[in-house]
JSON list of C-alpha atoms and ligand atoms in Angstrom, two decimals:
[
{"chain": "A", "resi": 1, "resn": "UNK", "atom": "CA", "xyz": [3.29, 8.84, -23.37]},
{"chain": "A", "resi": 2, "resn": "UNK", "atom": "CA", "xyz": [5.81, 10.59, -20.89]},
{"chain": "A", "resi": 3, "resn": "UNK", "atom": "CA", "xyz": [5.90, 9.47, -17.37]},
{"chain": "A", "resi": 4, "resn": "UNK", "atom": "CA", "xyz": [4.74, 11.77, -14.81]},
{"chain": "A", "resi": 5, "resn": "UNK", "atom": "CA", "xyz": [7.25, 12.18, -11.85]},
{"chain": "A", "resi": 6, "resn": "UNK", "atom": "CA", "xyz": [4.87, 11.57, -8.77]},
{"chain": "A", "resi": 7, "resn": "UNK", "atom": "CA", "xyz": [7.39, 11.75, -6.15]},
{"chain": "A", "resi": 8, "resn": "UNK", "atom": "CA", "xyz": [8.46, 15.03, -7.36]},
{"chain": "A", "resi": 9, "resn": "UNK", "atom": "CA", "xyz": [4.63, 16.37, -7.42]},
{"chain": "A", "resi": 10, "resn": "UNK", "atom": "CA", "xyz": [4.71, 15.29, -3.57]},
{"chain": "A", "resi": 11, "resn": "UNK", "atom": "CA", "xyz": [7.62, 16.93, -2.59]},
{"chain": "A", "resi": 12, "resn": "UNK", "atom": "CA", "xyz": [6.42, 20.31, -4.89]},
{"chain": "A", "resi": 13, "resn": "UNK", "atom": "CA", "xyz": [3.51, 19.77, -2.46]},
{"chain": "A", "resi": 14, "resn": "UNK", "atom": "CA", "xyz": [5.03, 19.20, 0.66]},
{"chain": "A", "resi": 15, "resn": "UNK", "atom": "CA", "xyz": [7.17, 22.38, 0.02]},
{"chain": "A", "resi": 16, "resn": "UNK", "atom": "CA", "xyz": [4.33, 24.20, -0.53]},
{"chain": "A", "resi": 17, "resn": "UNK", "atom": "CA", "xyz": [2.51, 23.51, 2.91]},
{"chain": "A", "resi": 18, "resn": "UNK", "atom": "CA", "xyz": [2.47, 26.44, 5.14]},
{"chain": "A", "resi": 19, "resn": "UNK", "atom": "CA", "xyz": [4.43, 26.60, 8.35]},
{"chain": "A", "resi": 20, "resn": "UNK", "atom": "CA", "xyz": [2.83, 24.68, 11.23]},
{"chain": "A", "resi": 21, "resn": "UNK", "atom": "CA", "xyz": [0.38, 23.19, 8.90]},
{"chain": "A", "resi": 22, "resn": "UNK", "atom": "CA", "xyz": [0.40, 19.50, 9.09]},
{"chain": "A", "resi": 23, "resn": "UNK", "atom": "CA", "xyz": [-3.05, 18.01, 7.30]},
{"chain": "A", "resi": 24, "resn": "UNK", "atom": "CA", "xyz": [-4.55, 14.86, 7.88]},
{"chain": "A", "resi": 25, "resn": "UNK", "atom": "CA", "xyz": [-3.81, 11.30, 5.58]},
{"chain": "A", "resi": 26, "resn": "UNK", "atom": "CA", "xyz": [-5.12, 8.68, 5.15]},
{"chain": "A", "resi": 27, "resn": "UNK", "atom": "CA", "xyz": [-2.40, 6.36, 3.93]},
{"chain": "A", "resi": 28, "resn": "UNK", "atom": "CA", "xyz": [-3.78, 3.14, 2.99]},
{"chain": "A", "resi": 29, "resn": "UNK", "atom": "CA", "xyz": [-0.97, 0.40, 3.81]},
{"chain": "A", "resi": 30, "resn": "UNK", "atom": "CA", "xyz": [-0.60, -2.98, 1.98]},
{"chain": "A", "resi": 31, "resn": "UNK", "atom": "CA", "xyz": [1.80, -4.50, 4.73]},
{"chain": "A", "resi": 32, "resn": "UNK", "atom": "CA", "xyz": [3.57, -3.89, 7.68]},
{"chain": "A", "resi": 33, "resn": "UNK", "atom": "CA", "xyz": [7.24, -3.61, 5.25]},
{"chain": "A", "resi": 34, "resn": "UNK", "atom": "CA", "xyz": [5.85, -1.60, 2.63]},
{"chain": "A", "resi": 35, "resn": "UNK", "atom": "CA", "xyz": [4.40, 0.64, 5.18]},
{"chain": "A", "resi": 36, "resn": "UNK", "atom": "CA", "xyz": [7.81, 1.52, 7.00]},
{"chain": "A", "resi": 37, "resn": "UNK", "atom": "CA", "xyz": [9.90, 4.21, 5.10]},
{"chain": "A", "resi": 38, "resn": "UNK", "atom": "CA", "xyz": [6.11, 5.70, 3.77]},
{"chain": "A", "resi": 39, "resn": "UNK", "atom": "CA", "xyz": [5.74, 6.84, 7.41]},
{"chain": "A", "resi": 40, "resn": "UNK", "atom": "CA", "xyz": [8.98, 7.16, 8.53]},
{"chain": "A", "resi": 41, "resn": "UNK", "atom": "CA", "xyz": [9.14, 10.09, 5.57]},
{"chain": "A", "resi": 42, "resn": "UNK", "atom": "CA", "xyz": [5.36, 11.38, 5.62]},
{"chain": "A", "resi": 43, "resn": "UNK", "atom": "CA", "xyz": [4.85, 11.32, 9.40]},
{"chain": "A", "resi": 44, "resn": "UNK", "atom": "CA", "xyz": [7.53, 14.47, 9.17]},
{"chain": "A", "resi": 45, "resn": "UNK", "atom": "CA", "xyz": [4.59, 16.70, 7.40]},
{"chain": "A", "resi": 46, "resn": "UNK", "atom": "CA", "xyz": [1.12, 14.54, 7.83]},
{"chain": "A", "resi": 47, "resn": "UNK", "atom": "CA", "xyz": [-1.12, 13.37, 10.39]},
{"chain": "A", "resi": 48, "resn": "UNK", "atom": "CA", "xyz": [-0.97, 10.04, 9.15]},
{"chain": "A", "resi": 49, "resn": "UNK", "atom": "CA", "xyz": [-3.43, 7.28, 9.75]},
{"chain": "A", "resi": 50, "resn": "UNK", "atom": "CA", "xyz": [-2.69, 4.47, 8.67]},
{"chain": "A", "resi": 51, "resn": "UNK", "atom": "CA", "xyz": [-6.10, 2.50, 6.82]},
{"chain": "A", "resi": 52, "resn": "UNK", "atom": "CA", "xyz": [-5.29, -1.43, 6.23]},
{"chain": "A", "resi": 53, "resn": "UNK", "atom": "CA", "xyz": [-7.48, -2.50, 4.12]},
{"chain": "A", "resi": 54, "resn": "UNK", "atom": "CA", "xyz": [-6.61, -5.90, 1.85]},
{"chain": "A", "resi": 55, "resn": "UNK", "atom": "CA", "xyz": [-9.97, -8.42, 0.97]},
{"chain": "A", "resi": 56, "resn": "UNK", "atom": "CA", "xyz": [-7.04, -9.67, -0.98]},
{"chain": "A", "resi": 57, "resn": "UNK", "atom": "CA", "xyz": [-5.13, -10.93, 1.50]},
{"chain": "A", "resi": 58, "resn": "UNK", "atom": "CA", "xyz": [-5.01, -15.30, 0.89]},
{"chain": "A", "resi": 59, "resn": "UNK", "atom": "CA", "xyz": [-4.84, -17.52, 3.39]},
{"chain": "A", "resi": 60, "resn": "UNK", "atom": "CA", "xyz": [-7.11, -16.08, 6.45]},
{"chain": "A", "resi": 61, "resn": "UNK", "atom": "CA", "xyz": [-4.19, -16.57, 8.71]},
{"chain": "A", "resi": 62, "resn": "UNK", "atom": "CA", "xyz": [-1.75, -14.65, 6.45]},
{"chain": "A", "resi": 63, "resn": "UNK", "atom": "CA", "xyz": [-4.37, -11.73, 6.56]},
{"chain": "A", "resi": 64, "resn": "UNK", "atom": "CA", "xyz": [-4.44, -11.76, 10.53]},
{"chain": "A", "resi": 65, "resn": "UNK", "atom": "CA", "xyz": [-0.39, -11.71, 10.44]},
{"chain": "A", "resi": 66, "resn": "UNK", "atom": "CA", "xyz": [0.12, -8.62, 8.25]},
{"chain": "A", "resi": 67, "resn": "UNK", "atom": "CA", "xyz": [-2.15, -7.09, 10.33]},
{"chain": "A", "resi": 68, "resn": "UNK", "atom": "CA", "xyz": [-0.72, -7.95, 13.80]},
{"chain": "A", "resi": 69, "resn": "UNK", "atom": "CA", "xyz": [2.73, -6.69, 12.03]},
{"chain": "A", "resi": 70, "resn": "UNK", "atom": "CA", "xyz": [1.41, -3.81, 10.49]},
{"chain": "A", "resi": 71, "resn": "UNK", "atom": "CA", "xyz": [0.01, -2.63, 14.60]},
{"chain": "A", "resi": 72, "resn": "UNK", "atom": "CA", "xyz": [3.08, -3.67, 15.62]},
{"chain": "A", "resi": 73, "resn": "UNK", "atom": "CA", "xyz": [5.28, -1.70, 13.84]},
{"chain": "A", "resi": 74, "resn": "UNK", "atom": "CA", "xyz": [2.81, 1.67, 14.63]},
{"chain": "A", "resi": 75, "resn": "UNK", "atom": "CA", "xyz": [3.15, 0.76, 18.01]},
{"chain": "A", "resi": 76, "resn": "UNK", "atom": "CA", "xyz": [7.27, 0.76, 18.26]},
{"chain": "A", "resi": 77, "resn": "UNK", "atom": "CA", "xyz": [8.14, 2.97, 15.49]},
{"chain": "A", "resi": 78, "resn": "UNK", "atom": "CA", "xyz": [8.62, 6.88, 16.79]},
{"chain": "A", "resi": 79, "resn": "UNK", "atom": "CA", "xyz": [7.38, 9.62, 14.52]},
{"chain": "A", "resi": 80, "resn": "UNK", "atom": "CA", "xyz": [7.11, 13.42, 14.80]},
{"chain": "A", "resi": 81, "resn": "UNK", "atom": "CA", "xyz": [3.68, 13.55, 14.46]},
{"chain": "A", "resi": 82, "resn": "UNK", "atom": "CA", "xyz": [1.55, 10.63, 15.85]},
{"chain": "A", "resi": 83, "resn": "UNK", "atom": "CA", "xyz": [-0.03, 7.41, 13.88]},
{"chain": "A", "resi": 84, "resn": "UNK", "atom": "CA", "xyz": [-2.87, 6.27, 14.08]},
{"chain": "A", "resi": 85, "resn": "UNK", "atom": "CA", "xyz": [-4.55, 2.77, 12.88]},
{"chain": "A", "resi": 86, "resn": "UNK", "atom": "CA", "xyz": [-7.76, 2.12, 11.41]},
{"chain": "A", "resi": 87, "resn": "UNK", "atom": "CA", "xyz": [-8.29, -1.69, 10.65]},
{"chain": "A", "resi": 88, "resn": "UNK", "atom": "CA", "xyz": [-11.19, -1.97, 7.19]},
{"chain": "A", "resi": 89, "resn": "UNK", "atom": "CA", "xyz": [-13.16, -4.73, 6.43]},
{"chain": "A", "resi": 90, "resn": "UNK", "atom": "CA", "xyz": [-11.59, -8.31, 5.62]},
{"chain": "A", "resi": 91, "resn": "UNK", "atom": "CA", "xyz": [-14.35, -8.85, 2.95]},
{"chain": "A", "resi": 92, "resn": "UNK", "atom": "CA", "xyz": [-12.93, -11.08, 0.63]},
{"chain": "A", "resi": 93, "resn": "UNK", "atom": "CA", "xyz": [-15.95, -11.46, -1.84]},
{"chain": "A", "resi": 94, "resn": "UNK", "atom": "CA", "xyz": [-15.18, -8.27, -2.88]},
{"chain": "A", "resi": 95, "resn": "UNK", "atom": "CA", "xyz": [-12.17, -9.18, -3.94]},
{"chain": "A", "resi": 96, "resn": "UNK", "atom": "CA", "xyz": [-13.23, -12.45, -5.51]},
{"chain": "A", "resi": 97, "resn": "UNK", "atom": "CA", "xyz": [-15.86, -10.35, -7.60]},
{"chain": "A", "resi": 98, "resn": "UNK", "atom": "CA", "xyz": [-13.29, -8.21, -9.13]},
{"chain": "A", "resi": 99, "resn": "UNK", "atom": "CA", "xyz": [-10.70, -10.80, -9.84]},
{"chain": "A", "resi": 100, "resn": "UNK", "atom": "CA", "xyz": [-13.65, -12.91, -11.61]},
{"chain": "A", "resi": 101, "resn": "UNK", "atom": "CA", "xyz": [-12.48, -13.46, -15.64]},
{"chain": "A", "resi": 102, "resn": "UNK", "atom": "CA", "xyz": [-8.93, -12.31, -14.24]},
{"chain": "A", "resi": 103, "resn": "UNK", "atom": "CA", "xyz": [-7.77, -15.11, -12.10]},
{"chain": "A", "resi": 104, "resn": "UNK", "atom": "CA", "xyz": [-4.92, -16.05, -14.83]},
{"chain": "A", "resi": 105, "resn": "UNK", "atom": "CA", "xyz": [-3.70, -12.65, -15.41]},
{"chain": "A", "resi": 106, "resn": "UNK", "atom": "CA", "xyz": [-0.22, -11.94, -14.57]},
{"chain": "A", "resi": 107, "resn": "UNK", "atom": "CA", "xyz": [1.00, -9.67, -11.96]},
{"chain": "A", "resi": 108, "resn": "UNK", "atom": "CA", "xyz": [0.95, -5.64, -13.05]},
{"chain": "A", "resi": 109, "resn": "UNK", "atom": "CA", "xyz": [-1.90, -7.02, -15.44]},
{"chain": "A", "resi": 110, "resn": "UNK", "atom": "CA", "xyz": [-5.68, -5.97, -15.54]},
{"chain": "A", "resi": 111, "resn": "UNK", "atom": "CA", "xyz": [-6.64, -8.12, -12.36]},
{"chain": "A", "resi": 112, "resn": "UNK", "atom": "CA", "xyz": [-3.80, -6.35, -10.34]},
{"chain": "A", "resi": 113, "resn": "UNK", "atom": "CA", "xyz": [-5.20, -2.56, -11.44]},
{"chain": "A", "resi": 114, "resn": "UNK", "atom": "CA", "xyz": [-8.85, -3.82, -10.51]},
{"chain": "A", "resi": 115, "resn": "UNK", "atom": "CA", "xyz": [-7.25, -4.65, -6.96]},
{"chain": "A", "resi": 116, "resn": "UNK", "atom": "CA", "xyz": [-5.58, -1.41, -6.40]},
{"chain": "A", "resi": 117, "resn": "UNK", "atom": "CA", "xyz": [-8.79, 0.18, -7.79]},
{"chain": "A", "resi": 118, "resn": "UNK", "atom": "CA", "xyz": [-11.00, -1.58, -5.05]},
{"chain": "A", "resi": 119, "resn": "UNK", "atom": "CA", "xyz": [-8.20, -1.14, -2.04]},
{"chain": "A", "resi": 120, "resn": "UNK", "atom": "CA", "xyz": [-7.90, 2.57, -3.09]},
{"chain": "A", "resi": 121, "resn": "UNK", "atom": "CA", "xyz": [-12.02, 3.17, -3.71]},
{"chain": "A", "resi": 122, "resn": "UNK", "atom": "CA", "xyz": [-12.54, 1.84, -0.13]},
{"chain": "A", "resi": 123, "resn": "UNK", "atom": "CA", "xyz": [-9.96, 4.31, 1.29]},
{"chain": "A", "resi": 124, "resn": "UNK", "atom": "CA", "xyz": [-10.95, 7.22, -0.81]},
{"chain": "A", "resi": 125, "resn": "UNK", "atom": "CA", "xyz": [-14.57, 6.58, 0.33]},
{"chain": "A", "resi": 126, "resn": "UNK", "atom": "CA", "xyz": [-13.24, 6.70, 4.34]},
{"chain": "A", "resi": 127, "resn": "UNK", "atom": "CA", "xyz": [-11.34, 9.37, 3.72]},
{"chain": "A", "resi": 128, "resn": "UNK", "atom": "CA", "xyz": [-14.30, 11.41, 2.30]},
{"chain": "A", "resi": 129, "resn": "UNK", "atom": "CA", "xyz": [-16.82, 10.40, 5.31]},
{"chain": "A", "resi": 130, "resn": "UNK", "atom": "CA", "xyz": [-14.05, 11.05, 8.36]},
{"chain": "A", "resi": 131, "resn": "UNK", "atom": "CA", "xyz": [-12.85, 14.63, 6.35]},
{"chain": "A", "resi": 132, "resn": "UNK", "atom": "CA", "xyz": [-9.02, 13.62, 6.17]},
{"chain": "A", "resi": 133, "resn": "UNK", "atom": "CA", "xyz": [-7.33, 16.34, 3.66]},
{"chain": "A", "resi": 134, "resn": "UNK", "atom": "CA", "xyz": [-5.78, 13.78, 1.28]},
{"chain": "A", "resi": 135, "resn": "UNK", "atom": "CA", "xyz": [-5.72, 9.44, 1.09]},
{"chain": "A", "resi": 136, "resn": "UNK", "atom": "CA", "xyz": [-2.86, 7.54, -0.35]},
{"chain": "A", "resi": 137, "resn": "UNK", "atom": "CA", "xyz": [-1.11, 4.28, -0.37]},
{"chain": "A", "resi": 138, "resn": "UNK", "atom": "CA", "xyz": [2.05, 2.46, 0.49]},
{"chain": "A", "resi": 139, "resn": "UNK", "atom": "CA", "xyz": [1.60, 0.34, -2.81]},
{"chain": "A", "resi": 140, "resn": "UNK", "atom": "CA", "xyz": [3.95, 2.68, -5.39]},
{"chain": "A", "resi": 141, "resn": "UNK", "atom": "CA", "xyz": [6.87, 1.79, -3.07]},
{"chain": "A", "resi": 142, "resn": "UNK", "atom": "CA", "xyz": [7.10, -1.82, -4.62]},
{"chain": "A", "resi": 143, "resn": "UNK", "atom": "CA", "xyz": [9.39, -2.16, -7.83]},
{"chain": "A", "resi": 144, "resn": "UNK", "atom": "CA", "xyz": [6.25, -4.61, -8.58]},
{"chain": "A", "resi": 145, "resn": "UNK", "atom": "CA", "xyz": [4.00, -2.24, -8.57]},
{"chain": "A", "resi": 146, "resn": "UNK", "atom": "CA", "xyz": [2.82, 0.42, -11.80]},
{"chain": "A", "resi": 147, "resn": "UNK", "atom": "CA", "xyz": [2.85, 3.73, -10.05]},
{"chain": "A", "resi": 148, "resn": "UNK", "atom": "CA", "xyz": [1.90, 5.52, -13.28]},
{"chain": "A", "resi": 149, "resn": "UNK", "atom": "CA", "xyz": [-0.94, 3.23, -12.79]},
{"chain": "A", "resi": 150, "resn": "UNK", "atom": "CA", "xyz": [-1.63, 3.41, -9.43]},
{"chain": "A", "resi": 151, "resn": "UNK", "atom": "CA", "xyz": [-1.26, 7.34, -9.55]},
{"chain": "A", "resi": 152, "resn": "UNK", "atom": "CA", "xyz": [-3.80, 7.64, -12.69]},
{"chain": "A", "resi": 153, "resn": "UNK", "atom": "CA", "xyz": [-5.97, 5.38, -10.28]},
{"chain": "A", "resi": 154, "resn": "UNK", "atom": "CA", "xyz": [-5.68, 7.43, -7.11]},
{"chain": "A", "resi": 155, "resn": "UNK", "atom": "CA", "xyz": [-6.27, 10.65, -9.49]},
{"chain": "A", "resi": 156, "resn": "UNK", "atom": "CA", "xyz": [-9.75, 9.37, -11.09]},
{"chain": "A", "resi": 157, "resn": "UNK", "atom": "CA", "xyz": [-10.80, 8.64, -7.71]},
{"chain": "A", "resi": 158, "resn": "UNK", "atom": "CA", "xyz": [-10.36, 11.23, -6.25]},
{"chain": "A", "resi": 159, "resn": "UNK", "atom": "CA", "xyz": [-12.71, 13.64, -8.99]},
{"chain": "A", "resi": 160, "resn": "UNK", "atom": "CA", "xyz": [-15.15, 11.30, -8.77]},
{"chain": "A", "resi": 161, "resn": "UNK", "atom": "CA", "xyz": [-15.54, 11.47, -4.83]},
{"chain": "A", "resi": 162, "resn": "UNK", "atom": "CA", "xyz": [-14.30, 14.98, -4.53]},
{"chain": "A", "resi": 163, "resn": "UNK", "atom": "CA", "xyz": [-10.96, 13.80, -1.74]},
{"chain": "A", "resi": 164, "resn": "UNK", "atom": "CA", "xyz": [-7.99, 15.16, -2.48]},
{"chain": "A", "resi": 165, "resn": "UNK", "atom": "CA", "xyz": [-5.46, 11.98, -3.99]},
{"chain": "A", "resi": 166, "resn": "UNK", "atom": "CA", "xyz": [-1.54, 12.86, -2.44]},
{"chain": "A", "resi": 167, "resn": "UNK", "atom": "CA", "xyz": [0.65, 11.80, -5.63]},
{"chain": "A", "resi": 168, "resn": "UNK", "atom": "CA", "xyz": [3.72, 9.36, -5.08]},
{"chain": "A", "resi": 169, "resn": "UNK", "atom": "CA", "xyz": [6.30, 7.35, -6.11]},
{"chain": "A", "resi": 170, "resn": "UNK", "atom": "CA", "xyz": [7.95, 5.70, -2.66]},
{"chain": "A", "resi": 171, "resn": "UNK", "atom": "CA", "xyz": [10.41, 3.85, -4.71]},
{"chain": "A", "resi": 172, "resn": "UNK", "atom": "CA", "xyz": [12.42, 6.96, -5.44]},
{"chain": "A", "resi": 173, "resn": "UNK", "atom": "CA", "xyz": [14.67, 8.59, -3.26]},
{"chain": "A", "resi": 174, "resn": "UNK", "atom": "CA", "xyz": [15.83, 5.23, -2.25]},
{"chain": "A", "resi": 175, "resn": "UNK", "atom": "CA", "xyz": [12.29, 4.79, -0.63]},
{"chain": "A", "resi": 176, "resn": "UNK", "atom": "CA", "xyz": [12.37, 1.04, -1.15]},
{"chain": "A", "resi": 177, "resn": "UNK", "atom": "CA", "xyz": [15.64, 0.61, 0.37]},
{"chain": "A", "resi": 178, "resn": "UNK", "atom": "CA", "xyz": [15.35, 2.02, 3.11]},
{"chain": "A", "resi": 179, "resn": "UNK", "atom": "CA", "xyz": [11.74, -0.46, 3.70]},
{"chain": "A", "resi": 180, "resn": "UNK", "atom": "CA", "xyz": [14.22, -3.11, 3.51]},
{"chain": "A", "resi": 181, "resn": "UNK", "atom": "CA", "xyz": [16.42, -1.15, 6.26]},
{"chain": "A", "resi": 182, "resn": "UNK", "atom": "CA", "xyz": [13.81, -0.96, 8.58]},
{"chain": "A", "resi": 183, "resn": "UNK", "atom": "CA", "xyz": [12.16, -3.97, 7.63]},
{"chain": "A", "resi": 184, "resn": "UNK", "atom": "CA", "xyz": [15.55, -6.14, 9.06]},
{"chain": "A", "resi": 185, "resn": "UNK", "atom": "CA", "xyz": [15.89, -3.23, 12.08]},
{"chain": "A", "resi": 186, "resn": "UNK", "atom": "CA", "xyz": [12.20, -4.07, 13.25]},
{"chain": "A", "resi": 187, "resn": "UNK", "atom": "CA", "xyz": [12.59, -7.69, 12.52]},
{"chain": "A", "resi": 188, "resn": "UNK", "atom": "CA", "xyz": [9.81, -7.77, 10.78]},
{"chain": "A", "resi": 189, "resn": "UNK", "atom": "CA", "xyz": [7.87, -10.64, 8.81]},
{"chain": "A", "resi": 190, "resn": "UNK", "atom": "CA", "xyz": [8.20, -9.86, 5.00]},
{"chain": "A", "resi": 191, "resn": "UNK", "atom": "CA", "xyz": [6.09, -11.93, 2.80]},
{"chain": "A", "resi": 192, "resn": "UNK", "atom": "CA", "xyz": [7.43, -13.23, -0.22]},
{"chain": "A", "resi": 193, "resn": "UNK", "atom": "CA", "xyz": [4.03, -13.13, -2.38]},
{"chain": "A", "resi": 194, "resn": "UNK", "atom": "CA", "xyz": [1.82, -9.95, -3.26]},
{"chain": "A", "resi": 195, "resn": "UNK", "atom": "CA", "xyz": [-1.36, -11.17, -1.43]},
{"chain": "A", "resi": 196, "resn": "UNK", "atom": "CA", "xyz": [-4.15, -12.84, -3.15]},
{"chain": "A", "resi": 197, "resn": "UNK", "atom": "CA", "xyz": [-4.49, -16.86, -3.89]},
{"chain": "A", "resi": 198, "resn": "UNK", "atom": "CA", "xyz": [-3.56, -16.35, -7.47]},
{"chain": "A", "resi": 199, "resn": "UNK", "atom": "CA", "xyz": [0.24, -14.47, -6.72]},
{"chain": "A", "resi": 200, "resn": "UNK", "atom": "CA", "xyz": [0.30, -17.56, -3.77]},
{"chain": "A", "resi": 201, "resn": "UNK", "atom": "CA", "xyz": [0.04, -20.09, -6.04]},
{"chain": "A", "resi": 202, "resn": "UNK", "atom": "CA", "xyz": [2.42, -18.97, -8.09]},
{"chain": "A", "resi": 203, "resn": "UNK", "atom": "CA", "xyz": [5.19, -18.19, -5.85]},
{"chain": "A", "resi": 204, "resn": "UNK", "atom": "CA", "xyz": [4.87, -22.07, -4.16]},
{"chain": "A", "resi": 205, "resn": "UNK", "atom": "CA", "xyz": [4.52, -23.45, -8.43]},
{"chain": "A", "resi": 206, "resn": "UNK", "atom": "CA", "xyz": [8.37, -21.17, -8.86]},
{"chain": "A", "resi": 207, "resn": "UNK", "atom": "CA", "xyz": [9.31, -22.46, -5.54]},
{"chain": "A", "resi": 208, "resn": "UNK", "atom": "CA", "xyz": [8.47, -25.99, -6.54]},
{"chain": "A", "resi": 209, "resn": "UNK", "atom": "CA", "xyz": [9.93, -25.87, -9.96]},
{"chain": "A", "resi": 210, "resn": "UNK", "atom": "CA", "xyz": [13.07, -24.11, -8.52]},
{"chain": "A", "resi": 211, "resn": "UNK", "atom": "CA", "xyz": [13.85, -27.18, -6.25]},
{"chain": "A", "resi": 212, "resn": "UNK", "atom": "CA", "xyz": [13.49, -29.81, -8.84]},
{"chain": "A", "resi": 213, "resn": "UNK", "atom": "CA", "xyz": [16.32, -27.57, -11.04]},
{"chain": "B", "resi": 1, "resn": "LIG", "atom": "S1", "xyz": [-1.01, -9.98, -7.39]},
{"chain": "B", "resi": 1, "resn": "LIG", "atom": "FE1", "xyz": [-1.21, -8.46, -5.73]},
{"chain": "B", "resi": 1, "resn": "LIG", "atom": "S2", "xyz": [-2.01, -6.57, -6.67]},
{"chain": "B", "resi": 1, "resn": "LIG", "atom": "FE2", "xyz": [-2.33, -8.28, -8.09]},
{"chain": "B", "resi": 1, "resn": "LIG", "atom": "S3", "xyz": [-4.41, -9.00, -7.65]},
{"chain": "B", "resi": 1, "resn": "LIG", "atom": "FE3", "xyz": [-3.02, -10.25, -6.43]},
{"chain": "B", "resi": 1, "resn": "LIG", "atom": "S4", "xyz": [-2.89, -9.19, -4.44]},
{"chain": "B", "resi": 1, "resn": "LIG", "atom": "FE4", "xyz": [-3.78, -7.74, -5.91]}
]
């Protein structure tokens, strides 16, 4: 099947917005990083709030840090238009529900697209009850990450709940480069896992096996 060019239906959008109009998004954000060049480059034509929400998140104290990064970097970044925050639940049983059966699957595999599912669901379903004009998320911007996938996902969610879904693919137009840019001019802390307890253990297992090489 041909791969749809998300970025490009953004920017056919964003071309397409009439002057002075700037609607509302919710953008949900996976980390503090990830979240950098999505604002620098959408705060130009949105009212962005940013909507971290990640049940996923292993350990608790890892959770607390991405978010204290993520305000932080709201906080000292300027934008044309203003950010806001909006902090979701931490409720990891959701996550633990989804990723039951799954807990061996590798990264980009069938656990991974339940996880967007349930991170984008949440801020489709906030996005509906506060009226923003369209919900996203920071996630395309990592090379990790399927944003055919994550698109399709964002799409079907967004008929079923009746919110508009803003298509994307951060990691063009250099999008993930330029994370990495401000990531090191913010100082910021960049994880080296995805999130949950299954991409932790794995990184520490490579770690471990790297060192005895
Ligand atoms: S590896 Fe990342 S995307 Fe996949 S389930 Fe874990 S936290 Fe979610």
């Amino acid at each position: 099947m041909n791969k749809i060019n998300y970025q490009k239906e953004l920017d056919n959008l964003i071309s397409n917005l009439k002057e002075g109009q700037v609607p509302s998004l919710l953008l949900h954000s996976c980390c503090a990083p990830c979240s950098s060049y999505c604002i620098e480059y959408l705060s130009q034509f949105f009212n962005v709030t940013v909507f971290y929400y990640n049940p996923n998140i292993y350990p608790d104290e890892e959770y607390y840090h991405r978010v204290k990064e993520q305000q932080r970097f709201i906080k000292e970044f300027p934008t044309k238009h203003p950010v806001d925050f909006i902090e979701g639940d931490y409720d990891k049983n959701s996550f633990y529900q989804i990723a039951k059966g799954l807990e061996h699957e590798p990264e980009k595999g069938m656990r991974c697209h339940k996880c967007y599912d349930l991170r984008l669901r949440r801020t489709a379903l906030v996005a509906k009850e506060k009226g923003f004009d369209f919900f996203t998320t920071t996630l395309t911007i990592s090379p990790m990450k399927d944003s055919q996938v994550l698109n399709e996902i964002g799409l079907s969610i967004a008929k079923e709940l009746g919110v508009n879904w803003l298509p994307s693919d951060f990691k063009k137009k250099e999008g993930y480069k330029r994370s990495t840019e401000i990531s090191r001019e913010y100082d910021m802390y960049r994880q080296d896992y995805c999130g949950c307890v299954y991409s932790y253990n794995e990184r520490q297992l490579f770690k471990a096996q790297n060192m005895e090489d």
